[in-house]
Amino acid sequence: VAPSSAADGPSRAPFTAEIAELIEPFAPPVVSFHFGLPAPALVQRVKGWGAKVLSSATTVEEARQLEARGVDVIIAQGLEAGGHRGMFLTEDLDTQLGTLALVPQIVAAVRVPVVAAGGIADAAGAAAARALGAVAVQVGTAYLLCPEATTRPLHRAALARAAERPTAVTNVFSGRPARGLVNRAIAELGPMSPLAPPFPLAADGVAPLRAAAERQGSDAFTSLWCGQNPSGCKAVPAAEITRAIAAGLV
Ligand SMILES: Cc1cc2nc3c(=O)[nH]c(=O)nc-3n(C[C@H](O)[C@H](O)[C@H](O)COP(=O)(O)O)c2cc1C
């Protein structure tokens, strides 16, 4: 069931047989799962239409489990990453590693290709990921100011001045740990709160406060997703950012 959560994205519905039914006619060649995998039969169904399955791991243990369950490519998501953490075997943030530490350990632990994610924002970062054994990189934060992105105005304004405040991993906006720029909600309710309703219900809990603050032009209760390295986050077309980062992969 997808609760309203409109403020946090188009849908938070889990991947069920009904969703697979809906997607199968389009047979997307790549399907990427986060927060762990759906039931084994559903993973097999996706692979059955020829899709390559990608999935995020935030620890070596998660990577091993994903490989054992047939994932074709593992995304090693370091703690620097903006937005939601793909962690699914643990809720303990102490298990979470930076990209530099995580990628080589996952590369050594699995046989499938590994994609590095978290803190990569330019060609040098991409080259570093390759040197650590990653075959590719996944980038989020650097694209958030692109004209193609649906990032909302208050979030854009905060990202444009991202260097002025720290980021933190918080569960107060959705119920799951995610990294964003610190604002009043994170400072006063979190960053990690045992009172946060389970994912994705916390988004509905904070929605009235968020809406009231936003009406006054304040981002105090808005999720301002951002990774630890916003240096590549620029208001230029996504192709430009992609070309610049990809230069480090050759
Ligand atoms: C706005 C935003 C939302 C995100 N939402 C999710 C999500 O729902 N689930 C997830 O596994 N990762 C999510 N991520 C993390 C990305 O998949 C990726 O791992 C991360 O952006 C890479 O690190 P970087 O932000 O430093 O480039 C999100 C990232 C951003 C920037």
PDB file of C-alpha atoms and ligand atoms in Angstrom:
ATOM      1  CA  VAL A   1       0.000   0.000   0.000  1.00  0.00           C
ATOM      2  CA  ALA A   2       1.386   3.382  -0.916  1.00  0.00           C
ATOM      3  CA  PRO A   3       0.330   5.953   1.649  1.00  0.00           C
ATOM      4  CA  SER A   4       0.058   9.531   0.446  1.00  0.00           C
ATOM      5  CA  SER A   5       3.748  10.384   1.028  1.00  0.00           C
ATOM      6  CA  ALA A   6       3.474  12.647  -2.003  1.00  0.00           C
ATOM      7  CA  ALA A   7       6.046  14.936  -0.479  1.00  0.00           C
ATOM      8  CA  ASP A   8       8.649  12.186  -0.599  1.00  0.00           C
ATOM      9  CA  GLY A   9       8.288  10.848  -4.116  1.00  0.00           C
ATOM     10  CA  PRO A  10       5.847   9.255  -6.514  1.00  0.00           C
ATOM     11  CA  SER A  11       5.339   5.960  -4.681  1.00  0.00           C
ATOM     12  CA  ARG A  12       6.670   3.871  -1.842  1.00  0.00           C
ATOM     13  CA  ALA A  13       4.720   0.751  -2.758  1.00  0.00           C
ATOM     14  CA  PRO A  14       6.550  -2.538  -2.185  1.00  0.00           C
ATOM     15  CA  PHE A  15       7.269  -4.754  -5.207  1.00  0.00           C
ATOM     16  CA  THR A  16       4.413  -7.261  -5.224  1.00  0.00           C
ATOM     17  CA  ALA A  17       3.017  -9.744  -7.767  1.00  0.00           C
ATOM     18  CA  GLU A  18       0.563  -7.026  -8.837  1.00  0.00           C
ATOM     19  CA  ILE A  19       3.365  -4.565  -9.519  1.00  0.00           C
ATOM     20  CA  ALA A  20       5.293  -7.251 -11.447  1.00  0.00           C
ATOM     21  CA  GLU A  21       2.137  -7.843 -13.518  1.00  0.00           C
ATOM     22  CA  LEU A  22       2.003  -4.147 -14.337  1.00  0.00           C
ATOM     23  CA  ILE A  23       5.674  -3.886 -15.336  1.00  0.00           C
ATOM     24  CA  GLU A  24       6.173  -7.195 -17.163  1.00  0.00           C
ATOM     25  CA  PRO A  25       4.680  -6.071 -20.537  1.00  0.00           C
ATOM     26  CA  PHE A  26       7.370  -3.375 -20.707  1.00  0.00           C
ATOM     27  CA  ALA A  27      10.122  -5.911 -19.861  1.00  0.00           C
ATOM     28  CA  PRO A  28      12.609  -3.325 -18.597  1.00  0.00           C
ATOM     29  CA  PRO A  29      16.118  -4.707 -19.193  1.00  0.00           C
ATOM     30  CA  VAL A  30      17.308  -3.537 -15.760  1.00  0.00           C
ATOM     31  CA  VAL A  31      15.401  -3.762 -12.479  1.00  0.00           C
ATOM     32  CA  SER A  32      16.975  -2.231  -9.395  1.00  0.00           C
ATOM     33  CA  PHE A  33      15.782  -3.229  -5.919  1.00  0.00           C
ATOM     34  CA  HIS A  34      16.560  -1.307  -2.744  1.00  0.00           C
ATOM     35  CA  PHE A  35      15.957  -2.075   0.933  1.00  0.00           C
ATOM     36  CA  GLY A  36      16.604  -5.750   0.075  1.00  0.00           C
ATOM     37  CA  LEU A  37      14.877  -8.060  -2.381  1.00  0.00           C
ATOM     38  CA  PRO A  38      11.236  -9.066  -2.775  1.00  0.00           C
ATOM     39  CA  ALA A  39      10.215 -12.744  -2.427  1.00  0.00           C
ATOM     40  CA  PRO A  40      12.448 -15.201  -4.387  1.00  0.00           C
ATOM     41  CA  ALA A  41       9.610 -16.049  -6.821  1.00  0.00           C
ATOM     42  CA  LEU A  42       9.308 -12.365  -7.740  1.00  0.00           C
ATOM     43  CA  VAL A  43      13.054 -12.027  -8.338  1.00  0.00           C
ATOM     44  CA  GLN A  44      12.886 -15.098 -10.605  1.00  0.00           C
ATOM     45  CA  ARG A  45       9.931 -13.615 -12.450  1.00  0.00           C
ATOM     46  CA  VAL A  46      11.874 -10.427 -13.168  1.00  0.00           C
ATOM     47  CA  LYS A  47      14.879 -12.448 -14.334  1.00  0.00           C
ATOM     48  CA  GLY A  48      12.472 -14.557 -16.423  1.00  0.00           C
ATOM     49  CA  TRP A  49      11.662 -11.618 -18.685  1.00  0.00           C
ATOM     50  CA  GLY A  50      15.394 -11.155 -19.253  1.00  0.00           C
ATOM     51  CA  ALA A  51      16.047  -8.311 -16.841  1.00  0.00           C
ATOM     52  CA  LYS A  52      19.367  -7.878 -15.107  1.00  0.00           C
ATOM     53  CA  VAL A  53      18.723  -7.391 -11.399  1.00  0.00           C
ATOM     54  CA  LEU A  54      20.656  -4.759  -9.469  1.00  0.00           C
ATOM     55  CA  SER A  55      20.415  -4.237  -5.739  1.00  0.00           C
ATOM     56  CA  SER A  56      22.058  -2.094  -3.048  1.00  0.00           C
ATOM     57  CA  ALA A  57      24.264  -3.479  -0.280  1.00  0.00           C
ATOM     58  CA  THR A  58      25.567  -1.377   2.592  1.00  0.00           C
ATOM     59  CA  THR A  59      27.580  -4.156   4.278  1.00  0.00           C
ATOM     60  CA  VAL A  60      29.568  -7.187   3.110  1.00  0.00           C
ATOM     61  CA  GLU A  61      26.928  -9.449   4.662  1.00  0.00           C
ATOM     62  CA  GLU A  62      24.167  -7.803   2.618  1.00  0.00           C
ATOM     63  CA  ALA A  63      26.266  -8.177  -0.560  1.00  0.00           C
ATOM     64  CA  ARG A  64      26.796 -11.892   0.104  1.00  0.00           C
ATOM     65  CA  GLN A  65      23.090 -12.429   0.636  1.00  0.00           C
ATOM     66  CA  LEU A  66      22.176 -10.560  -2.554  1.00  0.00           C
ATOM     67  CA  GLU A  67      24.637 -12.624  -4.579  1.00  0.00           C
ATOM     68  CA  ALA A  68      23.289 -15.861  -3.085  1.00  0.00           C
ATOM     69  CA  ARG A  69      19.780 -14.803  -4.121  1.00  0.00           C
ATOM     70  CA  GLY A  70      20.751 -14.296  -7.762  1.00  0.00           C
ATOM     71  CA  VAL A  71      21.394 -10.568  -8.037  1.00  0.00           C
ATOM     72  CA  ASP A  72      23.404  -9.807 -11.197  1.00  0.00           C
ATOM     73  CA  VAL A  73      25.055  -6.556 -10.094  1.00  0.00           C
ATOM     74  CA  ILE A  74      25.590  -5.241  -6.561  1.00  0.00           C
ATOM     75  CA  ILE A  75      25.567  -1.530  -5.762  1.00  0.00           C
ATOM     76  CA  ALA A  76      27.939  -0.904  -2.840  1.00  0.00           C
ATOM     77  CA  GLN A  77      26.372   2.108  -1.150  1.00  0.00           C
ATOM     78  CA  GLY A  78      28.774   3.929   1.148  1.00  0.00           C
ATOM     79  CA  LEU A  79      27.703   5.992   4.126  1.00  0.00           C
ATOM     80  CA  GLU A  80      28.446   9.244   2.267  1.00  0.00           C
ATOM     81  CA  ALA A  81      25.471   8.713  -0.032  1.00  0.00           C
ATOM     82  CA  GLY A  82      22.559  11.137  -0.109  1.00  0.00           C
ATOM     83  CA  GLY A  83      18.966  10.042   0.331  1.00  0.00           C
ATOM     84  CA  HIS A  84      17.807   6.696   1.657  1.00  0.00           C
ATOM     85  CA  ARG A  85      20.220   4.030   2.770  1.00  0.00           C
ATOM     86  CA  GLY A  86      19.567   0.654   1.155  1.00  0.00           C
ATOM     87  CA  MET A  87      20.410  -1.153   4.436  1.00  0.00           C
ATOM     88  CA  PHE A  88      18.157  -4.156   5.050  1.00  0.00           C
ATOM     89  CA  LEU A  89      19.837  -6.728   7.331  1.00  0.00           C
ATOM     90  CA  THR A  90      20.429  -4.336  10.179  1.00  0.00           C
ATOM     91  CA  GLU A  91      19.211  -1.060  11.613  1.00  0.00           C
ATOM     92  CA  ASP A  92      22.554  -0.411  13.327  1.00  0.00           C
ATOM     93  CA  LEU A  93      24.248   2.624  11.771  1.00  0.00           C
ATOM     94  CA  ASP A  94      27.585   1.505  13.264  1.00  0.00           C
ATOM     95  CA  THR A  95      27.684  -1.268  10.632  1.00  0.00           C
ATOM     96  CA  GLN A  96      27.643   1.290   7.832  1.00  0.00           C
ATOM     97  CA  LEU A  97      30.940   1.968   6.043  1.00  0.00           C
ATOM     98  CA  GLY A  98      32.278   4.766   3.888  1.00  0.00           C
ATOM     99  CA  THR A  99      32.637   4.052   0.168  1.00  0.00           C
ATOM    100  CA  LEU A 100      36.430   3.758   0.325  1.00  0.00           C
ATOM    101  CA  ALA A 101      36.140   1.010   2.961  1.00  0.00           C
ATOM    102  CA  LEU A 102      33.022  -0.729   1.624  1.00  0.00           C
ATOM    103  CA  VAL A 103      33.734  -1.124  -2.095  1.00  0.00           C
ATOM    104  CA  PRO A 104      36.968  -3.172  -1.904  1.00  0.00           C
ATOM    105  CA  GLN A 105      35.544  -5.429   0.803  1.00  0.00           C
ATOM    106  CA  ILE A 106      32.439  -6.189  -1.268  1.00  0.00           C
ATOM    107  CA  VAL A 107      34.529  -6.633  -4.435  1.00  0.00           C
ATOM    108  CA  ALA A 108      36.596  -9.226  -2.565  1.00  0.00           C
ATOM    109  CA  ALA A 109      33.532 -10.995  -1.155  1.00  0.00           C
ATOM    110  CA  VAL A 110      31.409 -11.528  -4.291  1.00  0.00           C
ATOM    111  CA  ARG A 111      31.931 -12.629  -7.897  1.00  0.00           C
ATOM    112  CA  VAL A 112      29.296 -10.406  -9.526  1.00  0.00           C
ATOM    113  CA  PRO A 113      30.188  -6.896 -10.760  1.00  0.00           C
ATOM    114  CA  VAL A 114      30.076  -4.128  -8.164  1.00  0.00           C
ATOM    115  CA  VAL A 115      28.895  -0.542  -8.708  1.00  0.00           C
ATOM    116  CA  ALA A 116      30.223   2.072  -6.269  1.00  0.00           C
ATOM    117  CA  ALA A 117      27.838   4.652  -4.790  1.00  0.00           C
ATOM    118  CA  GLY A 118      28.259   7.416  -2.244  1.00  0.00           C
ATOM    119  CA  GLY A 119      30.246  10.635  -2.460  1.00  0.00           C
ATOM    120  CA  ILE A 120      31.180  10.309  -6.142  1.00  0.00           C
ATOM    121  CA  ALA A 121      30.749  13.642  -7.887  1.00  0.00           C
ATOM    122  CA  ASP A 122      33.496  14.014 -10.475  1.00  0.00           C
ATOM    123  CA  ALA A 123      35.944  12.154 -12.717  1.00  0.00           C
ATOM    124  CA  ALA A 124      38.479  11.718  -9.912  1.00  0.00           C
ATOM    125  CA  GLY A 125      35.868  10.053  -7.701  1.00  0.00           C
ATOM    126  CA  ALA A 126      34.838   7.741 -10.522  1.00  0.00           C
ATOM    127  CA  ALA A 127      38.479   6.843 -11.210  1.00  0.00           C
ATOM    128  CA  ALA A 128      38.989   6.119  -7.506  1.00  0.00           C
ATOM    129  CA  ALA A 129      35.961   3.787  -7.527  1.00  0.00           C
ATOM    130  CA  ARG A 130      37.402   1.939 -10.537  1.00  0.00           C
ATOM    131  CA  ALA A 131      40.733   1.628  -8.759  1.00  0.00           C
ATOM    132  CA  LEU A 132      38.905   0.001  -5.840  1.00  0.00           C
ATOM    133  CA  GLY A 133      37.462  -2.634  -8.178  1.00  0.00           C
ATOM    134  CA  ALA A 134      34.057  -1.149  -9.057  1.00  0.00           C
ATOM    135  CA  VAL A 135      32.926  -1.580 -12.676  1.00  0.00           C
ATOM    136  CA  ALA A 136      30.745   1.532 -12.629  1.00  0.00           C
ATOM    137  CA  VAL A 137      29.452   4.274 -10.360  1.00  0.00           C
ATOM    138  CA  GLN A 138      25.992   5.315  -9.202  1.00  0.00           C
ATOM    139  CA  VAL A 139      25.487   9.004  -8.557  1.00  0.00           C
ATOM    140  CA  GLY A 140      22.551  10.782  -6.933  1.00  0.00           C
ATOM    141  CA  THR A 141      23.405  14.045  -5.214  1.00  0.00           C
ATOM    142  CA  ALA A 142      25.298  15.562  -8.160  1.00  0.00           C
ATOM    143  CA  TYR A 143      22.120  15.461 -10.289  1.00  0.00           C
ATOM    144  CA  LEU A 144      19.749  17.146  -7.842  1.00  0.00           C
ATOM    145  CA  LEU A 145      20.142  20.666  -9.287  1.00  0.00           C
ATOM    146  CA  CYS A 146      19.879  19.550 -12.941  1.00  0.00           C
ATOM    147  CA  PRO A 147      16.985  21.097 -14.878  1.00  0.00           C
ATOM    148  CA  GLU A 148      15.748  17.539 -15.539  1.00  0.00           C
ATOM    149  CA  ALA A 149      15.459  16.776 -11.808  1.00  0.00           C
ATOM    150  CA  THR A 150      12.103  17.163 -10.038  1.00  0.00           C
ATOM    151  CA  THR A 151      13.867  18.665  -7.005  1.00  0.00           C
ATOM    152  CA  ARG A 152      11.528  21.262  -5.505  1.00  0.00           C
ATOM    153  CA  PRO A 153      12.461  24.951  -5.111  1.00  0.00           C
ATOM    154  CA  LEU A 154      13.156  24.932  -1.342  1.00  0.00           C
ATOM    155  CA  HIS A 155      15.335  21.833  -1.729  1.00  0.00           C
ATOM    156  CA  ARG A 156      17.164  23.453  -4.676  1.00  0.00           C
ATOM    157  CA  ALA A 157      17.824  26.587  -2.643  1.00  0.00           C
ATOM    158  CA  ALA A 158      19.255  24.518   0.223  1.00  0.00           C
ATOM    159  CA  LEU A 159      21.441  22.466  -2.159  1.00  0.00           C
ATOM    160  CA  ALA A 160      22.795  25.606  -3.795  1.00  0.00           C
ATOM    161  CA  ARG A 161      24.143  26.531  -0.335  1.00  0.00           C
ATOM    162  CA  ALA A 162      24.858  22.972   0.816  1.00  0.00           C
ATOM    163  CA  ALA A 163      28.343  23.840   2.037  1.00  0.00           C
ATOM    164  CA  GLU A 164      26.785  26.010   4.774  1.00  0.00           C
ATOM    165  CA  ARG A 165      25.395  23.152   6.881  1.00  0.00           C
ATOM    166  CA  PRO A 166      26.243  19.555   7.660  1.00  0.00           C
ATOM    167  CA  THR A 167      24.330  16.471   6.568  1.00  0.00           C
ATOM    168  CA  ALA A 168      23.089  13.716   8.868  1.00  0.00           C
ATOM    169  CA  VAL A 169      21.496  10.300   8.540  1.00  0.00           C
ATOM    170  CA  THR A 170      17.957  10.605   9.854  1.00  0.00           C
ATOM    171  CA  ASN A 171      14.769   8.541  10.048  1.00  0.00           C
ATOM    172  CA  VAL A 172      12.430  11.383  10.982  1.00  0.00           C
ATOM    173  CA  PHE A 173      11.148  12.070   7.439  1.00  0.00           C
ATOM    174  CA  SER A 174      10.243   8.566   6.273  1.00  0.00           C
ATOM    175  CA  GLY A 175      10.965   6.047   9.033  1.00  0.00           C
ATOM    176  CA  ARG A 176      14.101   4.744   7.284  1.00  0.00           C
ATOM    177  CA  PRO A 177      17.629   6.129   7.561  1.00  0.00           C
ATOM    178  CA  ALA A 178      18.414   8.663   4.857  1.00  0.00           C
ATOM    179  CA  ARG A 179      21.019  11.408   4.537  1.00  0.00           C
ATOM    180  CA  GLY A 180      19.984  15.044   4.196  1.00  0.00           C
ATOM    181  CA  LEU A 181      21.010  18.569   5.103  1.00  0.00           C
ATOM    182  CA  VAL A 182      20.418  19.225   8.793  1.00  0.00           C
ATOM    183  CA  ASN A 183      17.401  21.398   9.500  1.00  0.00           C
ATOM    184  CA  ARG A 184      15.135  21.958  12.482  1.00  0.00           C
ATOM    185  CA  ALA A 185      13.296  18.634  12.111  1.00  0.00           C
ATOM    186  CA  ILE A 186      16.546  16.651  12.197  1.00  0.00           C
ATOM    187  CA  ALA A 187      18.059  18.751  14.972  1.00  0.00           C
ATOM    188  CA  GLU A 188      15.016  18.651  17.268  1.00  0.00           C
ATOM    189  CA  LEU A 189      13.353  15.290  16.472  1.00  0.00           C
ATOM    190  CA  GLY A 190      16.376  13.191  15.514  1.00  0.00           C
ATOM    191  CA  PRO A 191      18.600  12.586  13.784  1.00  0.00           C
ATOM    192  CA  MET A 192      17.530   9.002  14.580  1.00  0.00           C
ATOM    193  CA  SER A 193      14.328   8.831  16.602  1.00  0.00           C
ATOM    194  CA  PRO A 194      12.876   5.653  18.142  1.00  0.00           C
ATOM    195  CA  LEU A 195       9.521   7.418  17.908  1.00  0.00           C
ATOM    196  CA  ALA A 196       9.537   7.699  14.117  1.00  0.00           C
ATOM    197  CA  PRO A 197       6.684   5.639  12.625  1.00  0.00           C
ATOM    198  CA  PRO A 198       7.842   2.749  10.385  1.00  0.00           C
ATOM    199  CA  PHE A 199       8.709   3.447   6.745  1.00  0.00           C
ATOM    200  CA  PRO A 200       7.077   5.115   4.907  1.00  0.00           C
ATOM    201  CA  LEU A 201       4.499   6.292   7.430  1.00  0.00           C
ATOM    202  CA  ALA A 202       6.747   8.879   9.092  1.00  0.00           C
ATOM    203  CA  ALA A 203       6.376  10.991   5.939  1.00  0.00           C
ATOM    204  CA  ASP A 204       2.664  11.331   6.612  1.00  0.00           C
ATOM    205  CA  GLY A 205       3.356  12.118  10.256  1.00  0.00           C
ATOM    206  CA  VAL A 206       5.592  15.057   9.436  1.00  0.00           C
ATOM    207  CA  ALA A 207       3.541  16.227   6.436  1.00  0.00           C
ATOM    208  CA  PRO A 208       1.332  18.840   8.180  1.00  0.00           C
ATOM    209  CA  LEU A 209       4.340  20.521   9.831  1.00  0.00           C
ATOM    210  CA  ARG A 210       6.244  20.402   6.592  1.00  0.00           C
ATOM    211  CA  ALA A 211       3.374  21.912   4.608  1.00  0.00           C
ATOM    212  CA  ALA A 212       2.828  24.707   7.142  1.00  0.00           C
ATOM    213  CA  ALA A 213       6.544  25.579   7.180  1.00  0.00           C
ATOM    214  CA  GLU A 214       6.813  25.432   3.391  1.00  0.00           C
ATOM    215  CA  ARG A 215       3.864  27.830   3.065  1.00  0.00           C
ATOM    216  CA  GLN A 216       6.011  30.299   4.990  1.00  0.00           C
ATOM    217  CA  GLY A 217       8.983  29.640   2.717  1.00  0.00           C
ATOM    218  CA  SER A 218      10.792  27.601   5.394  1.00  0.00           C
ATOM    219  CA  ASP A 219      12.629  24.311   4.790  1.00  0.00           C
ATOM    220  CA  ALA A 220      12.753  23.558   8.538  1.00  0.00           C
ATOM    221  CA  PHE A 221      10.608  20.397   8.235  1.00  0.00           C
ATOM    222  CA  THR A 222      11.393  19.411   4.630  1.00  0.00           C
ATOM    223  CA  SER A 223      13.570  16.417   3.728  1.00  0.00           C
ATOM    224  CA  LEU A 224      16.576  18.044   2.052  1.00  0.00           C
ATOM    225  CA  TRP A 225      18.259  14.891   0.732  1.00  0.00           C
ATOM    226  CA  CYS A 226      21.951  15.459   0.062  1.00  0.00           C
ATOM    227  CA  GLY A 227      25.101  13.362   0.287  1.00  0.00           C
ATOM    228  CA  GLN A 228      28.330  14.283   2.032  1.00  0.00           C
ATOM    229  CA  ASN A 229      29.874  15.484  -1.230  1.00  0.00           C
ATOM    230  CA  PRO A 230      27.645  18.111  -2.859  1.00  0.00           C
ATOM    231  CA  SER A 231      30.626  19.627  -4.726  1.00  0.00           C
ATOM    232  CA  GLY A 232      29.445  18.256  -8.068  1.00  0.00           C
ATOM    233  CA  CYS A 233      25.853  19.407  -7.623  1.00  0.00           C
ATOM    234  CA  LYS A 234      25.367  22.093 -10.274  1.00  0.00           C
ATOM    235  CA  ALA A 235      22.429  23.576 -12.168  1.00  0.00           C
ATOM    236  CA  VAL A 236      23.571  22.208 -15.536  1.00  0.00           C
ATOM    237  CA  PRO A 237      22.031  19.554 -17.805  1.00  0.00           C
ATOM    238  CA  ALA A 238      22.389  15.972 -16.577  1.00  0.00           C
ATOM    239  CA  ALA A 239      24.314  15.014 -19.729  1.00  0.00           C
ATOM    240  CA  GLU A 240      27.033  17.488 -18.814  1.00  0.00           C
ATOM    241  CA  ILE A 241      27.440  15.997 -15.323  1.00  0.00           C
ATOM    242  CA  THR A 242      27.356  12.462 -16.717  1.00  0.00           C
ATOM    243  CA  ARG A 243      30.071  13.238 -19.290  1.00  0.00           C
ATOM    244  CA  ALA A 244      32.291  14.862 -16.663  1.00  0.00           C
ATOM    245  CA  ILE A 245      32.004  11.911 -14.247  1.00  0.00           C
ATOM    246  CA  ALA A 246      32.291   9.278 -17.001  1.00  0.00           C
ATOM    247  CA  ALA A 247      35.630  10.773 -18.041  1.00  0.00           C
ATOM    248  CA  GLY A 248      37.036   9.105 -14.925  1.00  0.00           C
ATOM    249  CA  LEU A 249      35.851   5.650 -16.000  1.00  0.00           C
ATOM    250  CA  VAL A 250      37.878   5.251 -19.195  1.00  0.00           C
TER     251      VAL A 250
HETATM  252  C1  LIG B   1      17.120  12.462  -3.543  1.00  0.00           C
HETATM  253  C2  LIG B   1      17.657  11.071  -3.319  1.00  0.00           C
HETATM  254  C3  LIG B   1      16.771  10.043  -2.997  1.00  0.00           C
HETATM  255  C4  LIG B   1      17.242   8.739  -2.807  1.00  0.00           C
HETATM  256  N1  LIG B   1      16.365   7.738  -2.494  1.00  0.00           N
HETATM  257  C5  LIG B   1      16.821   6.475  -2.340  1.00  0.00           C
HETATM  258  C6  LIG B   1      15.926   5.405  -2.056  1.00  0.00           C
HETATM  259  O1  LIG B   1      14.725   5.605  -1.909  1.00  0.00           O
HETATM  260  N2  LIG B   1      16.443   4.164  -1.895  1.00  0.00           N
HETATM  261  C7  LIG B   1      17.793   3.904  -2.019  1.00  0.00           C
HETATM  262  O2  LIG B   1      18.225   2.756  -1.878  1.00  0.00           O
HETATM  263  N3  LIG B   1      18.657   4.899  -2.319  1.00  0.00           N
HETATM  264  C8  LIG B   1      18.200   6.166  -2.463  1.00  0.00           C
HETATM  265  N4  LIG B   1      19.091   7.159  -2.761  1.00  0.00           N
HETATM  266  C9  LIG B   1      20.534   6.854  -2.820  1.00  0.00           C
HETATM  267  C10 LIG B   1      21.009   6.659  -4.263  1.00  0.00           C
HETATM  268  O3  LIG B   1      20.451   5.479  -4.784  1.00  0.00           O
HETATM  269  C11 LIG B   1      22.545   6.565  -4.339  1.00  0.00           C
HETATM  270  O4  LIG B   1      23.006   5.423  -3.640  1.00  0.00           O
HETATM  271  C12 LIG B   1      23.232   7.789  -3.775  1.00  0.00           C
HETATM  272  O5  LIG B   1      22.602   8.959  -4.238  1.00  0.00           O
HETATM  273  C13 LIG B   1      24.691   7.803  -4.191  1.00  0.00           C
HETATM  274  O6  LIG B   1      25.446   8.702  -3.402  1.00  0.00           O
HETATM  275  P1  LIG B   1      25.566  10.286  -3.723  1.00  0.00           P
HETATM  276  O7  LIG B   1      24.240  10.883  -3.315  1.00  0.00           O
HETATM  277  O8  LIG B   1      26.679  10.719  -2.844  1.00  0.00           O
HETATM  278  O9  LIG B   1      25.829  10.442  -5.181  1.00  0.00           O
HETATM  279  C14 LIG B   1      18.628   8.469  -2.956  1.00  0.00           C
HETATM  280  C15 LIG B   1      19.507   9.505  -3.265  1.00  0.00           C
HETATM  281  C16 LIG B   1      19.042  10.805  -3.445  1.00  0.00           C
HETATM  282  C17 LIG B   1      20.043  11.897  -3.771  1.00  0.00           C
END
